[in-house]
Protein backbone atom coordinates (compact mmCIF):
# COMPACT_ATOMS: atom_id res chain seq x y z
CA UNK A 1 0.00 0.00 0.00
CA UNK A 2 1.16 3.53 -0.76
CA UNK A 3 2.00 6.07 1.90
CA UNK A 4 0.82 9.63 1.30
CA UNK A 5 -2.67 10.99 1.01
CA UNK A 6 -5.50 9.05 -0.54
CA UNK A 7 -7.53 11.45 -2.66
CA UNK A 8 -10.66 10.29 -4.48
CA UNK A 9 -12.46 12.31 -7.14
CA UNK A 10 -15.99 12.06 -8.53
CA UNK A 11 -15.39 13.61 -11.94
CA UNK A 12 -18.79 15.13 -12.61
CA UNK A 13 -19.92 17.69 -15.16
CA UNK A 14 -18.59 16.42 -18.50
CA UNK A 15 -22.04 16.22 -20.05
CA UNK A 16 -23.13 19.68 -18.91
CA UNK A 17 -19.84 21.20 -19.98
CA UNK A 18 -20.41 19.87 -23.51
CA UNK A 19 -24.11 20.73 -23.63
CA UNK A 20 -23.39 24.33 -22.56
CA UNK A 21 -21.17 24.54 -25.65
CA UNK A 22 -23.75 22.95 -27.95
CA UNK A 23 -21.59 19.83 -28.35
CA UNK A 24 -22.40 16.12 -27.88
CA UNK A 25 -21.83 14.68 -24.40
CA UNK A 26 -18.97 12.51 -25.61
CA UNK A 27 -17.02 15.67 -26.44
CA UNK A 28 -17.29 16.50 -22.74
CA UNK A 29 -16.00 13.05 -21.80
CA UNK A 30 -13.04 13.48 -24.15
CA UNK A 31 -12.25 16.83 -22.52
CA UNK A 32 -12.63 15.03 -19.18
CA UNK A 33 -9.88 12.60 -20.22
CA UNK A 34 -7.55 15.59 -20.72
CA UNK A 35 -8.36 16.75 -17.18
CA UNK A 36 -7.48 13.25 -15.92
CA UNK A 37 -4.12 13.62 -17.62
CA UNK A 38 -3.49 17.00 -15.92
CA UNK A 39 -4.35 15.85 -12.40
CA UNK A 40 -2.42 12.59 -12.69
CA UNK A 41 0.67 14.58 -13.67
CA UNK A 42 0.21 16.99 -10.77
CA UNK A 43 -0.70 14.52 -8.02
CA UNK A 44 2.69 13.05 -6.97
CA UNK A 45 4.21 16.41 -6.06
CA UNK A 46 1.24 17.22 -3.80
CA UNK A 47 1.97 14.39 -1.38
CA UNK A 48 -0.77 12.23 -2.86
CA UNK A 49 0.14 8.54 -2.70
CA UNK A 50 -3.15 7.18 -4.03
CA UNK A 51 -5.55 8.83 -6.43
CA UNK A 52 -8.85 7.06 -7.07
CA UNK A 53 -10.96 8.42 -9.94
CA UNK A 54 -14.61 7.52 -10.49
CA UNK A 55 -14.95 7.02 -14.24
CA UNK A 56 -18.04 4.81 -14.57
CA UNK A 57 -20.51 3.58 -11.97
CA UNK A 58 -22.49 0.35 -12.12
CA UNK A 59 -25.60 2.49 -12.62
CA UNK A 60 -24.06 4.34 -15.59
CA UNK A 61 -24.98 1.30 -17.74
CA UNK A 62 -28.51 2.79 -17.72
CA UNK A 63 -27.31 5.61 -20.00
CA UNK A 64 -27.91 5.42 -23.77
CA UNK A 65 -25.77 2.80 -25.47
CA UNK A 66 -24.02 5.41 -27.61
CA UNK A 67 -22.69 7.04 -24.43
CA UNK A 68 -21.70 3.80 -22.64
CA UNK A 69 -19.99 2.43 -25.77
CA UNK A 70 -18.25 5.76 -26.35
CA UNK A 71 -17.01 5.83 -22.76
CA UNK A 72 -15.66 2.25 -22.91
CA UNK A 73 -13.80 3.15 -26.10
CA UNK A 74 -12.46 6.32 -24.49
CA UNK A 75 -11.16 4.39 -21.46
CA UNK A 76 -9.39 1.91 -23.76
CA UNK A 77 -7.85 4.72 -25.83
CA UNK A 78 -6.71 6.50 -22.68
CA UNK A 79 -4.99 3.36 -21.39
CA UNK A 80 -3.31 2.59 -24.70
CA UNK A 81 -2.17 6.18 -25.15
CA UNK A 82 -1.04 6.93 -21.59
CA UNK A 83 0.47 3.67 -20.33
CA UNK A 84 4.05 4.35 -21.47
CA UNK A 85 4.06 7.83 -19.93
CA UNK A 86 2.49 6.55 -16.69
CA UNK A 87 5.20 3.91 -16.41
CA UNK A 88 7.91 6.54 -17.07
CA UNK A 89 6.50 8.70 -14.30
CA UNK A 90 6.40 5.81 -11.83
CA UNK A 91 2.60 5.70 -11.75
CA UNK A 92 1.10 2.32 -10.90
CA UNK A 93 -2.32 1.88 -12.45
CA UNK A 94 -5.14 -0.40 -11.29
CA UNK A 95 -8.70 -0.57 -12.49
CA UNK A 96 -11.17 -1.19 -9.67
CA UNK A 97 -14.73 -2.41 -10.11
CA UNK A 98 -16.44 -5.35 -11.78
CA UNK A 99 -14.65 -6.74 -14.79
CA UNK A 100 -17.17 -9.23 -16.10
CA UNK A 101 -19.24 -6.64 -18.02
CA UNK A 102 -16.35 -4.76 -19.66
CA UNK A 103 -15.74 -5.21 -23.41
CA UNK A 104 -12.89 -7.59 -24.31
CA UNK A 105 -10.91 -4.88 -26.02
CA UNK A 106 -10.95 -2.72 -22.87
CA UNK A 107 -10.01 -5.70 -20.69
CA UNK A 108 -6.97 -6.35 -22.86
CA UNK A 109 -5.92 -2.70 -22.50
CA UNK A 110 -6.45 -2.94 -18.72
CA UNK A 111 -4.27 -6.08 -18.45
CA UNK A 112 -1.51 -4.48 -20.51
CA UNK A 113 -1.60 -1.18 -18.59
CA UNK A 114 -1.58 -2.89 -15.19
CA UNK A 115 1.32 -5.16 -16.17
CA UNK A 116 3.38 -2.35 -17.72
CA UNK A 117 2.97 0.00 -14.74
CA UNK A 118 3.24 -2.64 -11.98
CA UNK A 119 6.63 -1.44 -10.70
CA UNK A 120 5.58 2.21 -10.22
CA UNK A 121 6.12 3.72 -6.78
CA UNK A 122 5.44 7.46 -7.31
CA UNK A 123 1.64 7.21 -7.31
CA UNK A 124 -1.05 4.53 -7.11
CA UNK A 125 -3.62 5.57 -9.69
CA UNK A 126 -6.88 3.65 -9.41
CA UNK A 127 -9.58 4.20 -11.99
CA UNK A 128 -13.02 2.94 -10.99
CA UNK A 129 -14.89 1.48 -13.94
CA UNK A 130 -18.20 -0.38 -13.46
CA UNK A 131 -17.81 0.33 -9.77
CA UNK A 132 -20.49 0.29 -7.08
CA UNK A 133 -19.77 0.83 -3.39
CA UNK A 134 -22.82 -1.19 -2.39
CA UNK A 135 -21.92 -4.09 -4.69
CA UNK A 136 -18.39 -3.98 -3.28
CA UNK A 137 -19.77 -4.36 0.26
CA UNK A 138 -22.03 -7.26 -0.73
CA UNK A 139 -19.20 -9.07 -2.54
CA UNK A 140 -16.87 -8.51 0.40
CA UNK A 141 -19.50 -9.92 2.78
CA UNK A 142 -19.84 -13.00 0.58
CA UNK A 143 -16.08 -13.48 0.54
CA UNK A 144 -15.89 -13.02 4.32
CA UNK A 145 -18.64 -15.62 4.81
CA UNK A 146 -16.65 -18.06 2.69
CA UNK A 147 -13.48 -17.57 4.75
CA UNK A 148 -14.43 -20.09 7.42
CA UNK A 149 -12.47 -19.94 10.66
CA UNK A 150 -11.16 -16.44 10.01
CA UNK A 151 -12.14 -13.74 12.51
CA UNK A 152 -14.44 -11.11 11.02
CA UNK A 153 -13.24 -7.71 12.07
CA UNK A 154 -12.61 -4.38 10.33
CA UNK A 155 -9.16 -5.36 9.09
CA UNK A 156 -10.24 -8.66 7.59
CA UNK A 157 -13.32 -7.08 6.05
CA UNK A 158 -11.22 -4.30 4.47
CA UNK A 159 -9.05 -7.01 2.96
CA UNK A 160 -12.04 -8.78 1.40
CA UNK A 161 -13.35 -5.45 0.16
CA UNK A 162 -10.08 -4.71 -1.62
CA UNK A 163 -10.11 -8.15 -3.23
CA UNK A 164 -13.77 -7.90 -4.25
CA UNK A 165 -13.14 -4.87 -6.44
CA UNK A 166 -9.78 -6.04 -7.86
CA UNK A 167 -7.85 -3.47 -5.87
CA UNK A 168 -4.54 -4.89 -4.77
CA UNK A 169 -4.36 -5.48 -1.02
CA UNK A 170 -6.94 -4.14 1.39
CA UNK A 171 -9.38 -1.29 0.85
CA UNK A 172 -7.81 1.78 2.28
CA UNK A 173 -9.34 4.86 3.79
CA UNK A 174 -9.91 7.97 1.73
CA UNK A 175 -8.46 11.17 3.23
CA UNK A 176 -10.07 13.64 0.84
CA UNK A 177 -13.09 13.07 -1.39
CA UNK A 178 -13.68 15.72 -4.06
CA UNK A 179 -16.72 16.03 -6.30
CA UNK A 180 -16.72 18.46 -9.18
CA UNK A 181 -19.71 19.73 -11.15
CA UNK A 182 -21.68 21.37 -8.33
CA UNK A 183 -23.61 18.36 -7.00
CA UNK A 184 -23.11 17.27 -3.41
CA UNK A 185 -23.51 13.50 -3.12
CA UNK A 186 -21.43 10.32 -2.98
CA UNK A 187 -23.20 8.39 -5.77
CA UNK A 188 -22.25 4.93 -4.45
CA UNK A 189 -18.50 5.62 -4.46
CA UNK A 190 -16.11 4.12 -1.85
CA UNK A 191 -18.76 3.97 0.87
CA UNK A 192 -16.67 2.04 3.43
CA UNK A 193 -13.45 3.85 2.57
CA UNK A 194 -15.02 7.30 3.10
CA UNK A 195 -16.00 6.71 6.75
CA UNK A 196 -13.77 9.62 7.88
CA UNK A 197 -13.01 11.29 4.56
CA UNK A 198 -12.99 15.06 4.37
CA UNK A 199 -15.50 16.10 1.71
CA UNK A 200 -15.01 18.87 -0.80
CA UNK A 201 -17.43 20.03 -3.49
CA UNK A 202 -16.38 22.18 -6.41
CA UNK A 203 -18.76 24.05 -8.72
CA UNK A 204 -16.30 23.66 -11.60
CA UNK A 205 -17.17 21.17 -14.32
CA UNK A 206 -14.64 18.34 -14.55
CA UNK A 207 -13.26 19.25 -18.02
CA UNK A 208 -12.13 22.59 -16.54
CA UNK A 209 -10.37 21.06 -13.56
CA UNK A 210 -6.60 21.64 -13.44
CA UNK A 211 -3.59 20.49 -11.43
CA UNK A 212 -3.83 23.91 -9.71
CA UNK A 213 -7.38 23.11 -8.55
CA UNK A 214 -6.12 19.86 -7.09
CA UNK A 215 -3.28 21.69 -5.33
CA UNK A 216 -5.80 24.18 -3.86
CA UNK A 217 -8.04 21.33 -2.68
CA UNK A 218 -5.12 19.61 -0.95
CA UNK A 219 -4.06 22.91 0.66
CA UNK A 220 -7.63 23.37 1.99
CA UNK A 221 -7.58 19.79 3.28
CA UNK A 222 -4.28 20.40 5.11
CA UNK A 223 -5.95 23.25 7.06
CA UNK A 224 -8.72 21.02 8.40
CA UNK A 225 -8.61 19.41 11.81
CA UNK A 226 -9.42 15.72 11.53
CA UNK A 227 -10.78 14.32 14.77
CA UNK A 228 -11.94 10.79 13.89
CA UNK A 229 -14.65 11.06 16.55
CA UNK A 230 -12.28 12.29 19.25
CA UNK A 231 -12.17 15.66 20.98
CA UNK A 232 -10.11 18.49 19.50
CA UNK A 233 -6.41 18.22 20.46
CA UNK A 234 -6.62 21.33 22.76
CA UNK A 235 -9.53 19.98 24.82
CA UNK A 236 -7.98 16.58 25.58
CA UNK A 237 -5.20 18.36 27.56
CA UNK A 238 -7.69 20.23 29.79
C1 LIG B 1 -19.91 12.18 -14.93
O1 LIG B 1 -20.26 13.36 -15.58
C2 LIG B 1 -18.81 11.57 -15.64
C3 LIG B 1 -18.82 10.33 -16.16
C4 LIG B 1 -19.96 9.40 -16.02
C5 LIG B 1 -17.68 9.85 -16.94
C6 LIG B 1 -16.34 10.19 -16.39
C7 LIG B 1 -15.40 10.03 -17.49
C8 LIG B 1 -14.34 10.80 -17.74
C9 LIG B 1 -13.86 11.87 -16.85
C10 LIG B 1 -13.65 10.57 -19.01
C11 LIG B 1 -12.25 10.17 -18.95
C12 LIG B 1 -11.89 9.20 -17.92
C13 LIG B 1 -10.79 8.46 -18.02
C14 LIG B 1 -10.41 7.60 -16.89
C15 LIG B 1 -9.92 8.46 -19.19
P1 LIG B 1 -21.59 13.46 -16.42
O2 LIG B 1 -21.27 13.13 -17.81
O3 LIG B 1 -22.63 12.64 -15.76
O4 LIG B 1 -21.85 14.97 -16.34
P2 LIG B 1 -23.26 15.70 -16.23
O5 LIG B 1 -23.70 15.52 -14.80
O6 LIG B 1 -22.88 17.09 -16.54
O7 LIG B 1 -24.18 15.10 -17.24
CSV table of C-alpha atoms and ligand atoms in Angstrom, one decimal:
chain,number,residue,atom,x,y,z
A,1,UNK,CA,0.0,0.0,0.0
A,2,UNK,CA,1.2,3.5,-0.8
A,3,UNK,CA,2.0,6.1,1.9
A,4,UNK,CA,0.8,9.6,1.3
A,5,UNK,CA,-2.7,11.0,1.0
A,6,UNK,CA,-5.5,9.1,-0.5
A,7,UNK,CA,-7.5,11.5,-2.7
A,8,UNK,CA,-10.7,10.3,-4.5
A,9,UNK,CA,-12.5,12.3,-7.1
A,10,UNK,CA,-16.0,12.1,-8.5
A,11,UNK,CA,-15.4,13.6,-11.9
A,12,UNK,CA,-18.8,15.1,-12.6
A,13,UNK,CA,-19.9,17.7,-15.2
A,14,UNK,CA,-18.6,16.4,-18.5
A,15,UNK,CA,-22.0,16.2,-20.1
A,16,UNK,CA,-23.1,19.7,-18.9
A,17,UNK,CA,-19.8,21.2,-20.0
A,18,UNK,CA,-20.4,19.9,-23.5
A,19,UNK,CA,-24.1,20.7,-23.6
A,20,UNK,CA,-23.4,24.3,-22.6
A,21,UNK,CA,-21.2,24.5,-25.6
A,22,UNK,CA,-23.7,23.0,-27.9
A,23,UNK,CA,-21.6,19.8,-28.3
A,24,UNK,CA,-22.4,16.1,-27.9
A,25,UNK,CA,-21.8,14.7,-24.4
A,26,UNK,CA,-19.0,12.5,-25.6
A,27,UNK,CA,-17.0,15.7,-26.4
A,28,UNK,CA,-17.3,16.5,-22.7
A,29,UNK,CA,-16.0,13.1,-21.8
A,30,UNK,CA,-13.0,13.5,-24.1
A,31,UNK,CA,-12.3,16.8,-22.5
A,32,UNK,CA,-12.6,15.0,-19.2
A,33,UNK,CA,-9.9,12.6,-20.2
A,34,UNK,CA,-7.5,15.6,-20.7
A,35,UNK,CA,-8.4,16.8,-17.2
A,36,UNK,CA,-7.5,13.3,-15.9
A,37,UNK,CA,-4.1,13.6,-17.6
A,38,UNK,CA,-3.5,17.0,-15.9
A,39,UNK,CA,-4.4,15.9,-12.4
A,40,UNK,CA,-2.4,12.6,-12.7
A,41,UNK,CA,0.7,14.6,-13.7
A,42,UNK,CA,0.2,17.0,-10.8
A,43,UNK,CA,-0.7,14.5,-8.0
A,44,UNK,CA,2.7,13.1,-7.0
A,45,UNK,CA,4.2,16.4,-6.1
A,46,UNK,CA,1.2,17.2,-3.8
A,47,UNK,CA,2.0,14.4,-1.4
A,48,UNK,CA,-0.8,12.2,-2.9
A,49,UNK,CA,0.1,8.5,-2.7
A,50,UNK,CA,-3.1,7.2,-4.0
A,51,UNK,CA,-5.5,8.8,-6.4
A,52,UNK,CA,-8.9,7.1,-7.1
A,53,UNK,CA,-11.0,8.4,-9.9
A,54,UNK,CA,-14.6,7.5,-10.5
A,55,UNK,CA,-14.9,7.0,-14.2
A,56,UNK,CA,-18.0,4.8,-14.6
A,57,UNK,CA,-20.5,3.6,-12.0
A,58,UNK,CA,-22.5,0.3,-12.1
A,59,UNK,CA,-25.6,2.5,-12.6
A,60,UNK,CA,-24.1,4.3,-15.6
A,61,UNK,CA,-25.0,1.3,-17.7
A,62,UNK,CA,-28.5,2.8,-17.7
A,63,UNK,CA,-27.3,5.6,-20.0
A,64,UNK,CA,-27.9,5.4,-23.8
A,65,UNK,CA,-25.8,2.8,-25.5
A,66,UNK,CA,-24.0,5.4,-27.6
A,67,UNK,CA,-22.7,7.0,-24.4
A,68,UNK,CA,-21.7,3.8,-22.6
A,69,UNK,CA,-20.0,2.4,-25.8
A,70,UNK,CA,-18.3,5.8,-26.4
A,71,UNK,CA,-17.0,5.8,-22.8
A,72,UNK,CA,-15.7,2.3,-22.9
A,73,UNK,CA,-13.8,3.1,-26.1
A,74,UNK,CA,-12.5,6.3,-24.5
A,75,UNK,CA,-11.2,4.4,-21.5
A,76,UNK,CA,-9.4,1.9,-23.8
A,77,UNK,CA,-7.9,4.7,-25.8
A,78,UNK,CA,-6.7,6.5,-22.7
A,79,UNK,CA,-5.0,3.4,-21.4
A,80,UNK,CA,-3.3,2.6,-24.7
A,81,UNK,CA,-2.2,6.2,-25.2
A,82,UNK,CA,-1.0,6.9,-21.6
A,83,UNK,CA,0.5,3.7,-20.3
A,84,UNK,CA,4.1,4.4,-21.5
A,85,UNK,CA,4.1,7.8,-19.9
A,86,UNK,CA,2.5,6.6,-16.7
A,87,UNK,CA,5.2,3.9,-16.4
A,88,UNK,CA,7.9,6.5,-17.1
A,89,UNK,CA,6.5,8.7,-14.3
A,90,UNK,CA,6.4,5.8,-11.8
A,91,UNK,CA,2.6,5.7,-11.8
A,92,UNK,CA,1.1,2.3,-10.9
A,93,UNK,CA,-2.3,1.9,-12.5
A,94,UNK,CA,-5.1,-0.4,-11.3
A,95,UNK,CA,-8.7,-0.6,-12.5
A,96,UNK,CA,-11.2,-1.2,-9.7
A,97,UNK,CA,-14.7,-2.4,-10.1
A,98,UNK,CA,-16.4,-5.3,-11.8
A,99,UNK,CA,-14.7,-6.7,-14.8
A,100,UNK,CA,-17.2,-9.2,-16.1
A,101,UNK,CA,-19.2,-6.6,-18.0
A,102,UNK,CA,-16.3,-4.8,-19.7
A,103,UNK,CA,-15.7,-5.2,-23.4
A,104,UNK,CA,-12.9,-7.6,-24.3
A,105,UNK,CA,-10.9,-4.9,-26.0
A,106,UNK,CA,-11.0,-2.7,-22.9
A,107,UNK,CA,-10.0,-5.7,-20.7
A,108,UNK,CA,-7.0,-6.3,-22.9
A,109,UNK,CA,-5.9,-2.7,-22.5
A,110,UNK,CA,-6.4,-2.9,-18.7
A,111,UNK,CA,-4.3,-6.1,-18.5
A,112,UNK,CA,-1.5,-4.5,-20.5
A,113,UNK,CA,-1.6,-1.2,-18.6
A,114,UNK,CA,-1.6,-2.9,-15.2
A,115,UNK,CA,1.3,-5.2,-16.2
A,116,UNK,CA,3.4,-2.3,-17.7
A,117,UNK,CA,3.0,0.0,-14.7
A,118,UNK,CA,3.2,-2.6,-12.0
A,119,UNK,CA,6.6,-1.4,-10.7
A,120,UNK,CA,5.6,2.2,-10.2
A,121,UNK,CA,6.1,3.7,-6.8
A,122,UNK,CA,5.4,7.5,-7.3
A,123,UNK,CA,1.6,7.2,-7.3
A,124,UNK,CA,-1.1,4.5,-7.1
A,125,UNK,CA,-3.6,5.6,-9.7
A,126,UNK,CA,-6.9,3.7,-9.4
A,127,UNK,CA,-9.6,4.2,-12.0
A,128,UNK,CA,-13.0,2.9,-11.0
A,129,UNK,CA,-14.9,1.5,-13.9
A,130,UNK,CA,-18.2,-0.4,-13.5
A,131,UNK,CA,-17.8,0.3,-9.8
A,132,UNK,CA,-20.5,0.3,-7.1
A,133,UNK,CA,-19.8,0.8,-3.4
A,134,UNK,CA,-22.8,-1.2,-2.4
A,135,UNK,CA,-21.9,-4.1,-4.7
A,136,UNK,CA,-18.4,-4.0,-3.3
A,137,UNK,CA,-19.8,-4.4,0.3
A,138,UNK,CA,-22.0,-7.3,-0.7
A,139,UNK,CA,-19.2,-9.1,-2.5
A,140,UNK,CA,-16.9,-8.5,0.4
A,141,UNK,CA,-19.5,-9.9,2.8
A,142,UNK,CA,-19.8,-13.0,0.6
A,143,UNK,CA,-16.1,-13.5,0.5
A,144,UNK,CA,-15.9,-13.0,4.3
A,145,UNK,CA,-18.6,-15.6,4.8
A,146,UNK,CA,-16.6,-18.1,2.7
A,147,UNK,CA,-13.5,-17.6,4.8
A,148,UNK,CA,-14.4,-20.1,7.4
A,149,UNK,CA,-12.5,-19.9,10.7
A,150,UNK,CA,-11.2,-16.4,10.0
A,151,UNK,CA,-12.1,-13.7,12.5
A,152,UNK,CA,-14.4,-11.1,11.0
A,153,UNK,CA,-13.2,-7.7,12.1
A,154,UNK,CA,-12.6,-4.4,10.3
A,155,UNK,CA,-9.2,-5.4,9.1
A,156,UNK,CA,-10.2,-8.7,7.6
A,157,UNK,CA,-13.3,-7.1,6.0
A,158,UNK,CA,-11.2,-4.3,4.5
A,159,UNK,CA,-9.0,-7.0,3.0
A,160,UNK,CA,-12.0,-8.8,1.4
A,161,UNK,CA,-13.4,-5.4,0.2
A,162,UNK,CA,-10.1,-4.7,-1.6
A,163,UNK,CA,-10.1,-8.2,-3.2
A,164,UNK,CA,-13.8,-7.9,-4.3
A,165,UNK,CA,-13.1,-4.9,-6.4
A,166,UNK,CA,-9.8,-6.0,-7.9
A,167,UNK,CA,-7.9,-3.5,-5.9
A,168,UNK,CA,-4.5,-4.9,-4.8
A,169,UNK,CA,-4.4,-5.5,-1.0
A,170,UNK,CA,-6.9,-4.1,1.4
A,171,UNK,CA,-9.4,-1.3,0.9
A,172,UNK,CA,-7.8,1.8,2.3
A,173,UNK,CA,-9.3,4.9,3.8
A,174,UNK,CA,-9.9,8.0,1.7
A,175,UNK,CA,-8.5,11.2,3.2
A,176,UNK,CA,-10.1,13.6,0.8
A,177,UNK,CA,-13.1,13.1,-1.4
A,178,UNK,CA,-13.7,15.7,-4.1
A,179,UNK,CA,-16.7,16.0,-6.3
A,180,UNK,CA,-16.7,18.5,-9.2
A,181,UNK,CA,-19.7,19.7,-11.1
A,182,UNK,CA,-21.7,21.4,-8.3
A,183,UNK,CA,-23.6,18.4,-7.0
A,184,UNK,CA,-23.1,17.3,-3.4
A,185,UNK,CA,-23.5,13.5,-3.1
A,186,UNK,CA,-21.4,10.3,-3.0
A,187,UNK,CA,-23.2,8.4,-5.8
A,188,UNK,CA,-22.3,4.9,-4.5
A,189,UNK,CA,-18.5,5.6,-4.5
A,190,UNK,CA,-16.1,4.1,-1.9
A,191,UNK,CA,-18.8,4.0,0.9
A,192,UNK,CA,-16.7,2.0,3.4
A,193,UNK,CA,-13.4,3.9,2.6
A,194,UNK,CA,-15.0,7.3,3.1
A,195,UNK,CA,-16.0,6.7,6.8
A,196,UNK,CA,-13.8,9.6,7.9
A,197,UNK,CA,-13.0,11.3,4.6
A,198,UNK,CA,-13.0,15.1,4.4
A,199,UNK,CA,-15.5,16.1,1.7
A,200,UNK,CA,-15.0,18.9,-0.8
A,201,UNK,CA,-17.4,20.0,-3.5
A,202,UNK,CA,-16.4,22.2,-6.4
A,203,UNK,CA,-18.8,24.0,-8.7
A,204,UNK,CA,-16.3,23.7,-11.6
A,205,UNK,CA,-17.2,21.2,-14.3
A,206,UNK,CA,-14.6,18.3,-14.5
A,207,UNK,CA,-13.3,19.3,-18.0
A,208,UNK,CA,-12.1,22.6,-16.5
A,209,UNK,CA,-10.4,21.1,-13.6
A,210,UNK,CA,-6.6,21.6,-13.4
A,211,UNK,CA,-3.6,20.5,-11.4
A,212,UNK,CA,-3.8,23.9,-9.7
A,213,UNK,CA,-7.4,23.1,-8.6
A,214,UNK,CA,-6.1,19.9,-7.1
A,215,UNK,CA,-3.3,21.7,-5.3
A,216,UNK,CA,-5.8,24.2,-3.9
A,217,UNK,CA,-8.0,21.3,-2.7
A,218,UNK,CA,-5.1,19.6,-1.0
A,219,UNK,CA,-4.1,22.9,0.7
A,220,UNK,CA,-7.6,23.4,2.0
A,221,UNK,CA,-7.6,19.8,3.3
A,222,UNK,CA,-4.3,20.4,5.1
A,223,UNK,CA,-5.9,23.3,7.1
A,224,UNK,CA,-8.7,21.0,8.4
A,225,UNK,CA,-8.6,19.4,11.8
A,226,UNK,CA,-9.4,15.7,11.5
A,227,UNK,CA,-10.8,14.3,14.8
A,228,UNK,CA,-11.9,10.8,13.9
A,229,UNK,CA,-14.7,11.1,16.6
A,230,UNK,CA,-12.3,12.3,19.3
A,231,UNK,CA,-12.2,15.7,21.0
A,232,UNK,CA,-10.1,18.5,19.5
A,233,UNK,CA,-6.4,18.2,20.5
A,234,UNK,CA,-6.6,21.3,22.8
A,235,UNK,CA,-9.5,20.0,24.8
A,236,UNK,CA,-8.0,16.6,25.6
A,237,UNK,CA,-5.2,18.4,27.6
A,238,UNK,CA,-7.7,20.2,29.8
B,1,LIG,C1,-19.9,12.2,-14.9
B,1,LIG,O1,-20.3,13.4,-15.6
B,1,LIG,C2,-18.8,11.6,-15.6
B,1,LIG,C3,-18.8,10.3,-16.2
B,1,LIG,C4,-20.0,9.4,-16.0
B,1,LIG,C5,-17.7,9.8,-16.9
B,1,LIG,C6,-16.3,10.2,-16.4
B,1,LIG,C7,-15.4,10.0,-17.5
B,1,LIG,C8,-14.3,10.8,-17.7
B,1,LIG,C9,-13.9,11.9,-16.9
B,1,LIG,C10,-13.7,10.6,-19.0
B,1,LIG,C11,-12.3,10.2,-19.0
B,1,LIG,C12,-11.9,9.2,-17.9
B,1,LIG,C13,-10.8,8.5,-18.0
B,1,LIG,C14,-10.4,7.6,-16.9
B,1,LIG,C15,-9.9,8.5,-19.2
B,1,LIG,P1,-21.6,13.5,-16.4
B,1,LIG,O2,-21.3,13.1,-17.8
B,1,LIG,O3,-22.6,12.6,-15.8
B,1,LIG,O4,-21.9,15.0,-16.3
B,1,LIG,P2,-23.3,15.7,-16.2
B,1,LIG,O5,-23.7,15.5,-14.8
B,1,LIG,O6,-22.9,17.1,-16.5
B,1,LIG,O7,-24.2,15.1,-17.2
